[in-house]
Amino acid sequence: RGILREVERLLRQGGARSLGERFATQWLHIDGVERLEPDPERYGEITEALLAEMREETVLVFEELVRRDQPITELFRQSSSWWTPRLARHYGLDPAALGLVEAGFARVDLDATAFPQADLGVLRHASILLATSNPTRTSPVKRGKWVMESLLDCPPPPAPPGAPQLPDPEADRTERASLRRMLEIHRQDPDCASCHVRMDAIGFALEPLDAVGRWRTMSEGHAVDAAAVLPGGRRIDGPSDLRDVIVEDPALLRSFGKHLLVYALGRGLEWRDEPVLDQLVGVLQARPTVRAAVEFIVLADAFRRMPEPD
């Protein structure tokens, strides 16, 4: 009981913030977002200060999730966030209309009628969309890989040696194919098709969000097509459908638990850790919150004792 009291104290006194800054940025792969350089000709000036605010938005949202002891699934369907006036302008909204009249972060509730991506949670965060894009365009492949690897614990295998690269969309400006068409051509190679079928479908669903997290209906002169079919036959069309796929998949809790356990232990998992992970998943199925996972981990022998040598 004393250990759990300490957990409660630590979460109240900066622990929730620390988890957001250190764990969530690693789990969601945004810990290097401040060093990215999106093409200013396409996306305008994205300053270092704005990049830092993009990262901080995600940290604050995760911190709030921990403090309020909300289900992990809420991370992907919240219609609220933490913005500065500069972030609001980046997303295309008037800061004054949102009550953002001073510099610094403030909590905002988003209206889906004015902000189509309002209820997507972190799936619409500029930090994540930028980290899973290329400097000049979105990358359905990177975004699909991110969902599979970070959220659903099923990373695709590495590309086979000699696999052809995706054609450069700048190679022929006179007849520029859509990104979807280029990927369709890419999947015609049998060595590429097996991995790309699921990755690309997931990535296409996020195409209405550009490489810096803004909503769009056109891309490179083509209407954005976010429809796709997952390998099991489920049809999805856009970020909202993808969000539903993610939050309904039991793999989300296992992936979260696995990443948090690796973070807590400070090492990769071994065969002997599988029973602990299975127990952690059971805890999360009953109470799917960050706090529940932390409480389980700090009481686990794997956390409190060094493993015996083989």
One Martini backbone bead per residue (centre of mass of N, CA, C, O) as a GRO file, in nm:
protein
  310
    1ARG     BB    1   0.055   0.063  -0.018
    2GLY     BB    2   0.298   0.257  -0.007
    3ILE     BB    3   0.363   0.248  -0.311
    4LEU     BB    4   0.086   0.359  -0.411
    5ARG     BB    5   0.111   0.628  -0.267
    6GLU     BB    6   0.361   0.717  -0.425
    7VAL     BB    7   0.234   0.714  -0.700
    8GLU     BB    8   0.023   0.928  -0.642
    9ARG     BB    9   0.221   1.151  -0.566
   10LEU     BB   10   0.389   1.155  -0.829
   11LEU     BB   11   0.152   1.217  -1.025
   12ARG     BB   12   0.087   1.493  -0.884
   13GLN     BB   13   0.424   1.569  -0.879
   14GLY     BB   14   0.505   1.528  -1.215
   15GLY     BB   15   0.455   1.241  -1.339
   16ALA     BB   16   0.263   1.306  -1.573
   17ARG     BB   17   0.459   1.490  -1.719
   18SER     BB   18   0.691   1.288  -1.754
   19LEU     BB   19   0.533   1.085  -1.926
   20GLY     BB   20   0.483   1.281  -2.158
   21GLU     BB   21   0.784   1.365  -2.221
   22ARG     BB   22   0.910   1.061  -2.229
   23PHE     BB   23   0.710   0.838  -2.314
   24ALA     BB   24   0.510   0.950  -2.532
   25THR     BB   25   0.730   1.047  -2.736
   26GLN     BB   26   0.835   0.761  -2.787
   27TRP     BB   27   0.580   0.600  -2.858
   28LEU     BB   28   0.494   0.835  -3.088
   29HIS     BB   29   0.752   0.950  -3.236
   30ILE     BB   30   0.821   1.287  -3.128
   31ASP     BB   31   1.115   1.352  -3.003
   32GLY     BB   32   1.223   1.494  -3.307
   33VAL     BB   33   1.036   1.730  -3.424
   34GLU     BB   34   1.221   1.996  -3.392
   35ARG     BB   35   1.421   1.886  -3.643
   36LEU     BB   36   1.229   1.941  -3.854
   37GLU     BB   37   1.189   2.028  -4.232
   38PRO     BB   38   0.957   2.162  -4.383
   39ASP     BB   39   0.850   2.284  -4.672
   40PRO     BB   40   0.809   2.625  -4.723
   41GLU     BB   41   0.668   2.628  -5.008
   42ARG     BB   42   0.420   2.445  -4.900
   43TYR     BB   43   0.393   2.529  -4.558
   44GLY     BB   44   0.560   2.737  -4.476
   45GLU     BB   45   0.660   2.872  -4.180
   46ILE     BB   46   0.829   2.642  -3.958
   47THR     BB   47   0.918   2.692  -3.661
   48GLU     BB   48   1.071   2.602  -3.376
   49ALA     BB   49   0.844   2.704  -3.192
   50LEU     BB   50   0.617   2.545  -3.334
   51LEU     BB   51   0.733   2.264  -3.301
   52ALA     BB   52   0.732   2.272  -2.991
   53GLU     BB   53   0.419   2.308  -2.971
   54MET     BB   54   0.340   2.044  -3.100
   55ARG     BB   55   0.467   1.865  -2.886
   56GLU     BB   56   0.324   1.992  -2.637
   57GLU     BB   57   0.039   1.914  -2.703
   58THR     BB   58   0.080   1.607  -2.660
   59VAL     BB   59   0.185   1.618  -2.372
   60LEU     BB   60  -0.068   1.756  -2.242
   61VAL     BB   61  -0.275   1.543  -2.323
   62PHE     BB   62  -0.142   1.311  -2.172
   63GLU     BB   63  -0.134   1.438  -1.893
   64GLU     BB   64  -0.442   1.465  -1.867
   65LEU     BB   65  -0.509   1.165  -1.888
   66VAL     BB   66  -0.364   1.091  -1.627
   67ARG     BB   67  -0.496   1.288  -1.421
   68ARG     BB   68  -0.802   1.180  -1.507
   69ASP     BB   69  -0.811   0.872  -1.558
   70GLN     BB   70  -0.828   0.790  -1.856
   71PRO     BB   71  -0.874   0.624  -2.119
   72ILE     BB   72  -0.664   0.546  -2.373
   73THR     BB   73  -0.875   0.582  -2.606
   74GLU     BB   74  -0.910   0.897  -2.567
   75LEU     BB   75  -0.654   0.981  -2.728
   76PHE     BB   76  -0.837   0.914  -3.016
   77ARG     BB   77  -1.128   1.106  -2.930
   78GLN     BB   78  -1.070   1.382  -2.870
   79SER     BB   79  -1.218   1.736  -2.859
   80SER     BB   80  -0.948   1.827  -2.722
   81SER     BB   81  -0.693   2.075  -2.625
   82TRP     BB   82  -0.361   2.236  -2.651
   83TRP     BB   83  -0.318   2.589  -2.711
   84THR     BB   84  -0.200   2.838  -2.901
   85PRO     BB   85  -0.231   3.095  -3.107
   86ARG     BB   86  -0.032   2.976  -3.315
   87LEU     BB   87  -0.166   2.697  -3.343
   88ALA     BB   88  -0.443   2.791  -3.434
   89ARG     BB   89  -0.343   2.923  -3.695
   90HIS     BB   90  -0.219   2.671  -3.816
   91TYR     BB   91  -0.514   2.520  -3.815
   92GLY     BB   92  -0.722   2.770  -3.908
   93LEU     BB   93  -0.785   2.940  -3.645
   94ASP     BB   94  -0.928   3.167  -3.426
   95PRO     BB   95  -0.814   3.255  -3.126
   96ALA     BB   96  -1.041   3.443  -3.020
   97ALA     BB   97  -1.278   3.235  -3.063
   98LEU     BB   98  -1.122   3.042  -2.834
   99GLY     BB   99  -0.987   3.239  -2.606
  100LEU     BB  100  -0.694   3.319  -2.730
  101VAL     BB  101  -0.528   3.610  -2.589
  102GLU     BB  102  -0.271   3.462  -2.486
  103ALA     BB  103   0.011   3.352  -2.425
  104GLY     BB  104   0.011   3.025  -2.434
  105PHE     BB  105  -0.146   2.763  -2.287
  106ALA     BB  106  -0.478   2.627  -2.365
  107ARG     BB  107  -0.778   2.496  -2.327
  108VAL     BB  108  -0.970   2.332  -2.592
  109ASP     BB  109  -1.283   2.318  -2.755
  110LEU     BB  110  -1.393   2.137  -3.032
  111ASP     BB  111  -1.560   2.197  -3.342
  112ALA     BB  112  -1.666   2.000  -3.602
  113THR     BB  113  -1.782   2.223  -3.794
  114ALA     BB  114  -1.493   2.390  -3.794
  115PHE     BB  115  -1.333   2.097  -3.723
  116PRO     BB  116  -1.319   1.799  -3.870
  117GLN     BB  117  -1.076   1.679  -3.659
  118ALA     BB  118  -1.165   1.700  -3.356
  119ASP     BB  119  -1.224   1.363  -3.280
  120LEU     BB  120  -0.899   1.237  -3.308
  121GLY     BB  121  -0.695   1.340  -3.142
  122VAL     BB  122  -0.368   1.251  -3.208
  123LEU     BB  123  -0.427   1.200  -3.519
  124ARG     BB  124  -0.423   1.542  -3.555
  125HIS     BB  125  -0.143   1.594  -3.478
  126ALA     BB  126   0.125   1.759  -3.597
  127SER     BB  127   0.352   1.593  -3.475
  128ILE     BB  128   0.269   1.317  -3.605
  129LEU     BB  129   0.229   1.402  -3.906
  130LEU     BB  130   0.522   1.504  -3.938
  131ALA     BB  131   0.678   1.239  -3.839
  132THR     BB  132   0.501   1.079  -4.093
  133SER     BB  133   0.666   1.249  -4.302
  134ASN     BB  134   0.778   1.435  -4.553
  135PRO     BB  135   0.897   1.741  -4.645
  136THR     BB  136   0.691   1.739  -4.926
  137ARG     BB  137   0.507   1.499  -4.798
  138THR     BB  138   0.321   1.258  -4.749
  139SER     BB  139   0.315   0.913  -4.580
  140PRO     BB  140   0.146   0.627  -4.587
  141VAL     BB  141   0.371   0.437  -4.500
  142LYS     BB  142   0.460   0.573  -4.235
  143ARG     BB  143   0.177   0.582  -4.107
  144GLY     BB  144   0.118   0.281  -4.116
  145LYS     BB  145   0.367   0.195  -3.954
  146TRP     BB  146   0.300   0.352  -3.696
  147VAL     BB  147   0.040   0.208  -3.625
  148MET     BB  148   0.151  -0.082  -3.621
  149GLU     BB  149   0.391  -0.031  -3.418
  150SER     BB  150   0.277   0.166  -3.184
  151LEU     BB  151  -0.045   0.067  -3.160
  152LEU     BB  152  -0.050  -0.269  -3.271
  153ASP     BB  153   0.204  -0.458  -3.250
  154CYS     BB  154   0.275  -0.488  -3.597
  155PRO     BB  155   0.541  -0.479  -3.746
  156PRO     BB  156   0.682  -0.457  -4.028
  157PRO     BB  157   0.890  -0.580  -4.228
  158PRO     BB  158   1.149  -0.546  -4.392
  159ALA     BB  159   1.263  -0.472  -4.674
  160PRO     BB  160   1.367  -0.624  -4.932
  161PRO     BB  161   1.622  -0.677  -5.111
  162GLY     BB  162   1.584  -0.459  -5.388
  163ALA     BB  163   1.355  -0.291  -5.341
  164PRO     BB  164   1.168  -0.065  -5.470
  165GLN     BB  165   1.118   0.259  -5.488
  166LEU     BB  166   0.944   0.523  -5.465
  167PRO     BB  167   0.849   0.740  -5.669
  168ASP     BB  168   0.918   1.057  -5.776
  169PRO     BB  169   0.695   1.324  -5.792
  170GLU     BB  170   0.926   1.528  -5.928
  171ALA     BB  171   1.025   1.390  -6.195
  172ASP     BB  172   0.726   1.467  -6.336
  173ARG     BB  173   0.560   1.766  -6.388
  174THR     BB  174   0.372   1.708  -6.642
  175GLU     BB  175   0.284   1.404  -6.504
  176ARG     BB  176   0.140   1.381  -6.205
  177ALA     BB  177   0.094   1.147  -5.994
  178SER     BB  178  -0.059   1.007  -5.761
  179LEU     BB  179   0.017   0.861  -5.472
  180ARG     BB  180  -0.175   0.625  -5.501
  181ARG     BB  181  -0.075   0.533  -5.781
  182MET     BB  182   0.219   0.478  -5.702
  183LEU     BB  183   0.147   0.257  -5.492
  184GLU     BB  184   0.006   0.065  -5.685
  185ILE     BB  185   0.258   0.010  -5.850
  186HIS     BB  186   0.435  -0.091  -5.617
  187ARG     BB  187   0.236  -0.343  -5.545
  188GLN     BB  188   0.301  -0.519  -5.802
  189ASP     BB  189   0.522  -0.610  -5.635
  190PRO     BB  190   0.543  -0.896  -5.455
  191ASP     BB  191   0.759  -0.795  -5.241
  192CYS     BB  192   0.555  -0.547  -5.150
  193ALA     BB  193   0.253  -0.627  -5.105
  194SER     BB  194   0.229  -0.770  -4.824
  195CYS     BB  195   0.291  -0.501  -4.657
  196HIS     BB  196   0.127  -0.265  -4.812
  197VAL     BB  197  -0.171  -0.327  -4.784
  198ARG     BB  198  -0.200  -0.222  -4.486
  199MET     BB  199  -0.030   0.031  -4.469
  200ASP     BB  200  -0.170   0.197  -4.695
  201ALA     BB  201  -0.458   0.195  -4.589
  202ILE     BB  202  -0.396   0.349  -4.332
  203GLY     BB  203  -0.257   0.597  -4.464
  204PHE     BB  204  -0.493   0.696  -4.646
  205ALA     BB  205  -0.687   0.780  -4.408
  206LEU     BB  206  -0.477   1.042  -4.351
  207GLU     BB  207  -0.481   1.235  -4.612
  208PRO     BB  208  -0.658   1.488  -4.504
  209LEU     BB  209  -0.372   1.518  -4.368
  210ASP     BB  210  -0.109   1.684  -4.375
  211ALA     BB  211   0.234   1.724  -4.302
  212VAL     BB  212   0.121   1.962  -4.070
  213GLY     BB  213  -0.201   1.903  -3.981
  214ARG     BB  214  -0.388   1.989  -4.219
  215TRP     BB  215  -0.670   2.031  -4.377
  216ARG     BB  216  -0.782   1.853  -4.682
  217THR     BB  217  -0.898   1.797  -5.042
  218MET     BB  218  -0.619   1.858  -5.180
  219SER     BB  219  -0.344   1.707  -5.394
  220GLU     BB  220  -0.160   1.786  -5.648
  221GLY     BB  221  -0.451   1.824  -5.811
  222HIS     BB  222  -0.590   1.610  -5.624
  223ALA     BB  223  -0.821   1.437  -5.486
  224VAL     BB  224  -0.879   1.321  -5.187
  225ASP     BB  225  -0.826   0.967  -5.108
  226ALA     BB  226  -0.942   0.774  -4.809
  227ALA     BB  227  -0.995   0.504  -4.929
  228ALA     BB  228  -1.013   0.158  -4.799
  229VAL     BB  229  -0.886  -0.186  -4.765
  230LEU     BB  230  -0.854  -0.422  -4.552
  231PRO     BB  231  -0.751  -0.742  -4.540
  232GLY     BB  232  -1.040  -0.834  -4.400
  233GLY     BB  233  -1.252  -0.614  -4.566
  234ARG     BB  234  -1.248  -0.348  -4.436
  235ARG     BB  235  -1.395  -0.037  -4.474
  236ILE     BB  236  -1.234   0.280  -4.521
  237ASP     BB  237  -1.293   0.658  -4.471
  238GLY     BB  238  -1.079   0.799  -4.299
  239PRO     BB  239  -0.992   0.895  -3.980
  240SER     BB  240  -1.245   0.796  -3.825
  241ASP     BB  241  -1.227   0.500  -3.913
  242LEU     BB  242  -0.944   0.451  -3.802
  243ARG     BB  243  -1.003   0.511  -3.510
  244ASP     BB  244  -1.201   0.274  -3.474
  245VAL     BB  245  -0.999   0.052  -3.532
  246ILE     BB  246  -0.805   0.114  -3.299
  247VAL     BB  247  -1.004   0.117  -3.042
  248GLU     BB  248  -1.115  -0.187  -3.113
  249ASP     BB  249  -0.831  -0.297  -3.075
  250PRO     BB  250  -0.666  -0.499  -2.850
  251ALA     BB  251  -0.370  -0.416  -2.937
  252LEU     BB  252  -0.349  -0.140  -2.803
  253LEU     BB  253  -0.306  -0.230  -2.507
  254ARG     BB  254  -0.058  -0.405  -2.560
  255SER     BB  255   0.122  -0.189  -2.680
  256PHE     BB  256   0.118   0.003  -2.446
  257GLY     BB  257   0.219  -0.196  -2.229
  258LYS     BB  258   0.486  -0.267  -2.367
  259HIS     BB  259   0.608   0.019  -2.380
  260LEU     BB  260   0.590   0.078  -2.073
  261LEU     BB  261   0.764  -0.161  -1.978
  262VAL     BB  262   1.020  -0.083  -2.126
  263TYR     BB  263   1.047   0.192  -1.990
  264ALA     BB  264   1.056   0.093  -1.692
  265LEU     BB  265   1.303  -0.119  -1.735
  266GLY     BB  266   1.520  -0.021  -1.958
  267ARG     BB  267   1.432  -0.259  -2.166
  268GLY     BB  268   1.394  -0.522  -2.331
  269LEU     BB  269   1.210  -0.789  -2.391
  270GLU     BB  270   1.167  -1.113  -2.269
  271TRP     BB  271   1.050  -1.424  -2.231
  272ARG     BB  272   1.004  -1.383  -1.915
  273ASP     BB  273   0.792  -1.125  -1.968
  274GLU     BB  274   0.524  -1.236  -2.083
  275PRO     BB  275   0.350  -1.283  -1.826
  276VAL     BB  276   0.352  -0.986  -1.741
  277LEU     BB  277   0.219  -0.874  -1.993
  278ASP     BB  278  -0.041  -1.038  -1.971
  279GLN     BB  279  -0.125  -0.916  -1.699
  280LEU     BB  280  -0.132  -0.623  -1.791
  281VAL     BB  281  -0.353  -0.660  -2.000
  282GLY     BB  282  -0.568  -0.750  -1.800
  283VAL     BB  283  -0.573  -0.487  -1.642
  284LEU     BB  284  -0.650  -0.305  -1.891
  285GLN     BB  285  -0.921  -0.442  -1.956
  286ALA     BB  286  -1.047  -0.350  -1.677
  287ARG     BB  287  -0.836  -0.077  -1.667
  288PRO     BB  288  -0.766   0.162  -1.924
  289THR     BB  289  -0.503   0.300  -1.767
  290VAL     BB  290  -0.213   0.440  -1.677
  291ARG     BB  291  -0.233   0.402  -1.371
  292ALA     BB  292  -0.282   0.096  -1.374
  293ALA     BB  293  -0.013   0.025  -1.508
  294VAL     BB  294   0.178   0.149  -1.301
  295GLU     BB  295   0.081  -0.008  -1.052
  296PHE     BB  296   0.159  -0.284  -1.162
  297ILE     BB  297   0.462  -0.244  -1.226
  298VAL     BB  298   0.571  -0.157  -0.934
  299LEU     BB  299   0.482  -0.462  -0.823
  300ALA     BB  300   0.665  -0.605  -1.005
  301ASP     BB  301   0.936  -0.807  -1.018
  302ALA     BB  302   1.065  -0.694  -1.281
  303PHE     BB  303   1.098  -0.406  -1.141
  304ARG     BB  304   1.222  -0.487  -0.837
  305ARG     BB  305   1.406  -0.704  -0.994
  306MET     BB  306   1.662  -0.863  -1.098
  307PRO     BB  307   1.746  -1.074  -1.324
  308GLU     BB  308   1.834  -1.380  -1.375
  309PRO     BB  309   2.074  -1.552  -1.491
  310ASP     BB  310   2.124  -1.793  -1.748
   0.00000   0.00000   0.00000
